[in-house]
Each structure stands twice: as structure tokens, then as C-alpha cells.
Tab-separated table of C-alpha atoms in Angstrom:
chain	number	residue	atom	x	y	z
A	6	UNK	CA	136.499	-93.671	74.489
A	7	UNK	CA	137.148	-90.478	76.066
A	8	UNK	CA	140.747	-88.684	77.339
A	9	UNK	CA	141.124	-86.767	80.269
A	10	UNK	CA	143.370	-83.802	79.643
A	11	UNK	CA	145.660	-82.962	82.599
A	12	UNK	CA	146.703	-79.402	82.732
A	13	UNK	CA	149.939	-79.151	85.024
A	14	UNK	CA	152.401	-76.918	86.515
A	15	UNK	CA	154.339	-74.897	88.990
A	16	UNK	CA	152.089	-72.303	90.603
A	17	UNK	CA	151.874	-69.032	89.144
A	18	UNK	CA	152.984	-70.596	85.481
A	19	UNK	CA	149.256	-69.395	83.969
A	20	UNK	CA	147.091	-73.061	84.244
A	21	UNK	CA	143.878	-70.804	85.081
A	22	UNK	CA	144.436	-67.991	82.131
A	23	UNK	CA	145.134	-71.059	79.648
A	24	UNK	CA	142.434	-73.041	81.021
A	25	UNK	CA	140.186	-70.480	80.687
A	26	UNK	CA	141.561	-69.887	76.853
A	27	UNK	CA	140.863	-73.528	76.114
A	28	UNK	CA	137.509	-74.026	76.995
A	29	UNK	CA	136.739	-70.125	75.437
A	30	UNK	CA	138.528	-70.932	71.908
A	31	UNK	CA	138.288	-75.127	71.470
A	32	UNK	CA	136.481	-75.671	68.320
A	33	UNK	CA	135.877	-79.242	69.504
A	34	UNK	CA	133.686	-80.590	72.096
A	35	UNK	CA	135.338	-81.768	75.614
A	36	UNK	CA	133.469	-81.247	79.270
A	37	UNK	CA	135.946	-80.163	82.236
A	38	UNK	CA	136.545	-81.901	85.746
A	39	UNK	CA	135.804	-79.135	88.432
A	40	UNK	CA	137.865	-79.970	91.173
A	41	UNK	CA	137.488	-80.365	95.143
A	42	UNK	CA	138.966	-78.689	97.702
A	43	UNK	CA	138.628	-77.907	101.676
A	44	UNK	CA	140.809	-74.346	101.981
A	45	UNK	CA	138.927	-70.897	101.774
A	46	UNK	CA	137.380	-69.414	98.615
A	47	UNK	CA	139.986	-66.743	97.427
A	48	UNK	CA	138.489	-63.258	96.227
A	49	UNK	CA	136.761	-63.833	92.200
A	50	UNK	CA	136.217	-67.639	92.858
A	51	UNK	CA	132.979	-69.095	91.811
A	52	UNK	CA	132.045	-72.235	93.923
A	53	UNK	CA	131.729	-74.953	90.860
A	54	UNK	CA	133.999	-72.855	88.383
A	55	UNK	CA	137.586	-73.131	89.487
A	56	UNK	CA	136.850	-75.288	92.543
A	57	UNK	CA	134.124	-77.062	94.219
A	58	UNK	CA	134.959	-75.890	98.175
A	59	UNK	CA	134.014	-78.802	100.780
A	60	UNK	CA	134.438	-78.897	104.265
A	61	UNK	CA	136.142	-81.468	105.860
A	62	UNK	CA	133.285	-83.405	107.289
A	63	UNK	CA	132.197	-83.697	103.962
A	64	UNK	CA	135.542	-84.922	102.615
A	65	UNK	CA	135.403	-87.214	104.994
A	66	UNK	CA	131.923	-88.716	103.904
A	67	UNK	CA	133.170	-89.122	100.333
A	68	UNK	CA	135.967	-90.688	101.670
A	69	UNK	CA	134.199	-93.321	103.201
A	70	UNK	CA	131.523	-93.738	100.503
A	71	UNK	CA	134.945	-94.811	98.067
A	72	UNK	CA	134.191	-91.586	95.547
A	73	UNK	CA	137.545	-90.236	96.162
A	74	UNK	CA	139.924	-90.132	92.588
A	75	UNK	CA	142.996	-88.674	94.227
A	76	UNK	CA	143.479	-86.640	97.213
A	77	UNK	CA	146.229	-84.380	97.952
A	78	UNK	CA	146.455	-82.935	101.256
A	79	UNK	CA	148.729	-80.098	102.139
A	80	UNK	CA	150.236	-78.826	105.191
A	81	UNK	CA	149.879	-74.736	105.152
A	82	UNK	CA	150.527	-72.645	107.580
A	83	UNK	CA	147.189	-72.091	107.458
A	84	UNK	CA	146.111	-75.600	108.532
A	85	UNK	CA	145.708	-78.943	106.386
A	86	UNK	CA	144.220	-78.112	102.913
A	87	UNK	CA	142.981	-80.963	100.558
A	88	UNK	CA	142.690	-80.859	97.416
A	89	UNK	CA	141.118	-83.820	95.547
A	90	UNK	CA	138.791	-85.162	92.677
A	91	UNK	CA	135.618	-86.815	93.482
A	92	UNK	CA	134.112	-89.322	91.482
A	93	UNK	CA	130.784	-87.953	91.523
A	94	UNK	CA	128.664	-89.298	88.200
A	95	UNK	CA	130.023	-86.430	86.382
A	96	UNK	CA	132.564	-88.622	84.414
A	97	UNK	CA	131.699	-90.711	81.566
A	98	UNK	CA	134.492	-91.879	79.407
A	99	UNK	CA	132.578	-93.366	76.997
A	100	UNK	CA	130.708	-90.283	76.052
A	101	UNK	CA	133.264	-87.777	76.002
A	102	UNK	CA	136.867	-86.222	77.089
A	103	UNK	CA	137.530	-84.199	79.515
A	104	UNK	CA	140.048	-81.377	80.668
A	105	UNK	CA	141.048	-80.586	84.550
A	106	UNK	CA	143.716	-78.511	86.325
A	107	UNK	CA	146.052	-80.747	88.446
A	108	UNK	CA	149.215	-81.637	89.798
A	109	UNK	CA	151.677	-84.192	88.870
A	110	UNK	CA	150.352	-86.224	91.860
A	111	UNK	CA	146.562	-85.991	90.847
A	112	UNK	CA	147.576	-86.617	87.197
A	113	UNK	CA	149.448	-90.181	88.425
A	114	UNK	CA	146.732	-90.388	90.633
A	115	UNK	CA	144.457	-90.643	88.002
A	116	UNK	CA	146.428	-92.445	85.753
A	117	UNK	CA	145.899	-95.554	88.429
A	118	UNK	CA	142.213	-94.923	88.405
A	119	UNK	CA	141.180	-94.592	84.912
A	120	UNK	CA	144.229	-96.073	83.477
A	121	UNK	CA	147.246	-94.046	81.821
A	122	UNK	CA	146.011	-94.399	78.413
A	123	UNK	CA	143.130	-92.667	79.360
A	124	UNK	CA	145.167	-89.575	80.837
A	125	UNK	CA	147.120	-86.673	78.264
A	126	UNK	CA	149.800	-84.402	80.539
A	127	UNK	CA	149.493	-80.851	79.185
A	128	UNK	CA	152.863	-79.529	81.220
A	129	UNK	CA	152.907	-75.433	81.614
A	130	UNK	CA	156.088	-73.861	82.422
A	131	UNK	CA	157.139	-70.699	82.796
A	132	UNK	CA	160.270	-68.449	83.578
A	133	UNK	CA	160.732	-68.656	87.863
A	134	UNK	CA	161.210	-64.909	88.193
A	135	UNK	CA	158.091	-64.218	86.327
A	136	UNK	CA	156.432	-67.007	88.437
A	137	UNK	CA	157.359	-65.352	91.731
A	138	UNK	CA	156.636	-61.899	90.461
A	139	UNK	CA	152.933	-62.733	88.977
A	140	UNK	CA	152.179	-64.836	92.206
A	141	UNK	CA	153.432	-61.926	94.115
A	142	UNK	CA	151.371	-59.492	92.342
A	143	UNK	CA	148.180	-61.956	92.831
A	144	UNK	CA	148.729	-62.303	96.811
A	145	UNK	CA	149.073	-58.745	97.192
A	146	UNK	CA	145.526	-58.226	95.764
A	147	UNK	CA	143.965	-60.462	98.298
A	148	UNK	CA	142.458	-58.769	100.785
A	149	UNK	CA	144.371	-61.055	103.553
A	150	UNK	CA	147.811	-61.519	101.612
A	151	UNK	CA	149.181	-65.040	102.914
A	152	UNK	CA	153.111	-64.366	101.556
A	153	UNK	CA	154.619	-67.034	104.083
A	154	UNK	CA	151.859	-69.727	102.084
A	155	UNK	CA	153.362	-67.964	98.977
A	156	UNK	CA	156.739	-69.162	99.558
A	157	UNK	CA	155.682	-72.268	100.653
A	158	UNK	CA	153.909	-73.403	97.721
A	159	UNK	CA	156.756	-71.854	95.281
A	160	UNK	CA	159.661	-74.151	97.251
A	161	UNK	CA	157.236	-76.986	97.089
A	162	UNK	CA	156.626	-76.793	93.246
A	163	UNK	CA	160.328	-77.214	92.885
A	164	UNK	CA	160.613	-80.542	94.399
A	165	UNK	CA	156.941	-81.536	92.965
A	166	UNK	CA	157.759	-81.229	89.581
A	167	UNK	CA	161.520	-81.612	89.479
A	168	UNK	CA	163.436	-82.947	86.105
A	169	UNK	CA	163.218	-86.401	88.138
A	170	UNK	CA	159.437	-86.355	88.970
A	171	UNK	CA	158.674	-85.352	85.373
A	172	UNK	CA	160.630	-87.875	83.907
A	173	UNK	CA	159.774	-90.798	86.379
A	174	UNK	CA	156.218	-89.637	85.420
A	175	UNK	CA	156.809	-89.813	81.809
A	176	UNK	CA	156.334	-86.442	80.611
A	177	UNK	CA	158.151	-84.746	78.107
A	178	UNK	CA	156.582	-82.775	76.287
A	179	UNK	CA	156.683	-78.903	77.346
A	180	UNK	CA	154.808	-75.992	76.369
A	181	UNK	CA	156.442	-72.902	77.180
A	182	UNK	CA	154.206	-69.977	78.247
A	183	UNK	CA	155.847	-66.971	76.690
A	184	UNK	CA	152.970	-66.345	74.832
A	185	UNK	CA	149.509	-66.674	76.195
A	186	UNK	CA	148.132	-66.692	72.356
A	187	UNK	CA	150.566	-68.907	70.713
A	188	UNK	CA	150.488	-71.786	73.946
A	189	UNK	CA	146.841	-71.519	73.604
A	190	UNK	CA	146.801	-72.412	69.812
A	191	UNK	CA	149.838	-75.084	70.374
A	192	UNK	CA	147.963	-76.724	73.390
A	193	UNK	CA	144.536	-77.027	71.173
A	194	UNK	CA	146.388	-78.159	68.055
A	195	UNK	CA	148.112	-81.077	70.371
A	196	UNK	CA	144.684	-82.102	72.180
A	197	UNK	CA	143.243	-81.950	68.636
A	198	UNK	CA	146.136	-84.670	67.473
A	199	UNK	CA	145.620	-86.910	70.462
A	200	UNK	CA	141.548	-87.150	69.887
A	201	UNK	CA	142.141	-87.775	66.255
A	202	UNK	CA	145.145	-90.519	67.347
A	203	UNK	CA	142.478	-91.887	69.179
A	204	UNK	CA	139.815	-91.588	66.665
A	205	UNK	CA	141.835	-93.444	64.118
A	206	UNK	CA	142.624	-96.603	66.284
């Protein structure tokens, strides 16, 4: 039996640079969960690669046809965002693991739906002044910088993954990003130990 390995944390704290670092240096096999979402494709996003980008009709038709995972929606000043997982036939626990960017919601979210044996927290954090300064640097090379959405998300990350959340959610193991190289190498030595924990039973 497969894990699903949740990569989690505050925005800004380097989940896509690590995730991209996993899948590029992993010298075992895993497949990743692409995840959903209904707010506009930002500038370098590939439909399929960090997101799959619905609309919300078509949200809405998952929704009814009971393929929803988890779904997060989001009040922007932009509008409602969702964010969510679908269960679409890609997932096959019985074949293989898996590895997805989420949020501590989606990650209990999907602990209910697959079962929280089934689900391995990888929690990213990261210094709050770098945070602020790195998503800073990213909105300002948008073409349409959203700064009030900025500050939005970054106050909402602070209640989301408070000491509280983390612990009522059972996670406590960290990995620091200081160093994009080392957390790379201590993330895949970890996932490495929890396959063969699993392989053992």
C-alpha cells in the first residue's frame, strides 16, 4: 500500500522550489497529486503542473458527481477562490505513493478520506521576514501585483498553521528551510524511512 506525502506550509516558505527538488532528485519511484483550483493562472504556471485551473461550473459538476477529496474555498479580495483535490482515477494506493502540495486543512482533509495512516505531513517552515520579503519579491513580478491578497494570505497562514493547529493535527516534525540543498536531502531521506517502515510491516 501506497502513502500520500503532504507537503505543507505558510506561503512563501519554498513548498514549490522543494517540490520541484523532490520529484527532480528522488531516487525512488512516487507519482504526484496535481491539484485543483478555480482562481487565475499566475504568470510561469503550466495548467496540469502546479495546478489543474477549473472554473466554477465545473467545480460544481464534480461536486455533485461525489469526486471531491477536500475543498478549500477562500474569500480574496479578488472573489471566492477554491482550491481542492479531485478524485479523478488518478489515485491508486495500491500501486504506488504519492506526493502533493497542501494545506493543513487538505492534509486532515485527506486524512478522513484515505485514512491517516495513509497520509505523511512534510511541514516547511521558514523565517517570517524572509517569508514576507520572498512573497513580496514574487508579487512584484506579476504583471498585476495583488499586495492587499498578499497580506491576506500571510495573516491567514498565521492562524492556519498556528502551534495549536499543528499540534491538534499531530504534527511535529519540522524541517527548517535554511538550506534549499540540505531540506531537500533531509525531506528524501525521511520519505525514504517511512516507505521502508512501511515496507517492513
Amino acid at each position: 500500500m501506497g502513502k500520500i506525502f503532504c507537503l505543507m506550509g505558510k506561503s512563501a516558505s519554498g513548498k514549490d522550489t522543494i517540490y520541484k527538488r523532490l520529484l527532480e532528485q528522488a531516487d525512488f519511484p512516487f507519482s504526484v497529486i496535481v491539484p485543483c483550483t478555480t482562481r487565475p493562472m499566475r504568470q510561469g504556471e503550466t495548467p496540469g503542473v502546479e495546478y489543474f485551473f477549473y472554473t466554477e461550473e465545473a467545480l460544481q459538476e464534480l461536486i455533485a458527481a461525489g469526486k471531491i477529496i477536500e475543498l478549500r474555498r477562500y474569500h480574496t479580495v479578488h472573489g471566492v477562490w477554491s482550491y481542492f483535490t479531485a478524485d479523478d482515477g488518478r489515485i491508486d494506493l495500491e500501486r504506488e505513493s504519492y506526493l502533493i502540495i497542501g494545506t493543513l486543512e487538505s492534509y486532515l482533509n485527506m486524512q478522513d478520506y484515505f485514512g491517516r495512516e495513509k497520509l505523511v505531513p512534510l511541514y516547511l517552515s521558514l523565517d517570517d521576514g524572509v517569508r514576507l520579503q520572498r512573497a513580496l519579491d514574487r508579487e512584484r513580478a506579476q504583471q498585476e501585483p495583488k499586495y492587499a491578497e498578499l497580506c491576506r494570505r500571510f495573516l491567514a497562514d498565521e492562524q492556519d498553521f498556528s502551534e495549536q493547529n499543528l499540534e491538534k493535527a499531530k504534527i511535529r516534525k519540522v524541517f527548517r528551510n535554511e538550506t534549499l540543498s540540505e531540506t531537500t536531502q533531509e525531506i528524501l531521506t525521511y520519505m525514504k524511512r517511512q516507505l521502508s517502515i512501511r515496507h517492513n510491516h
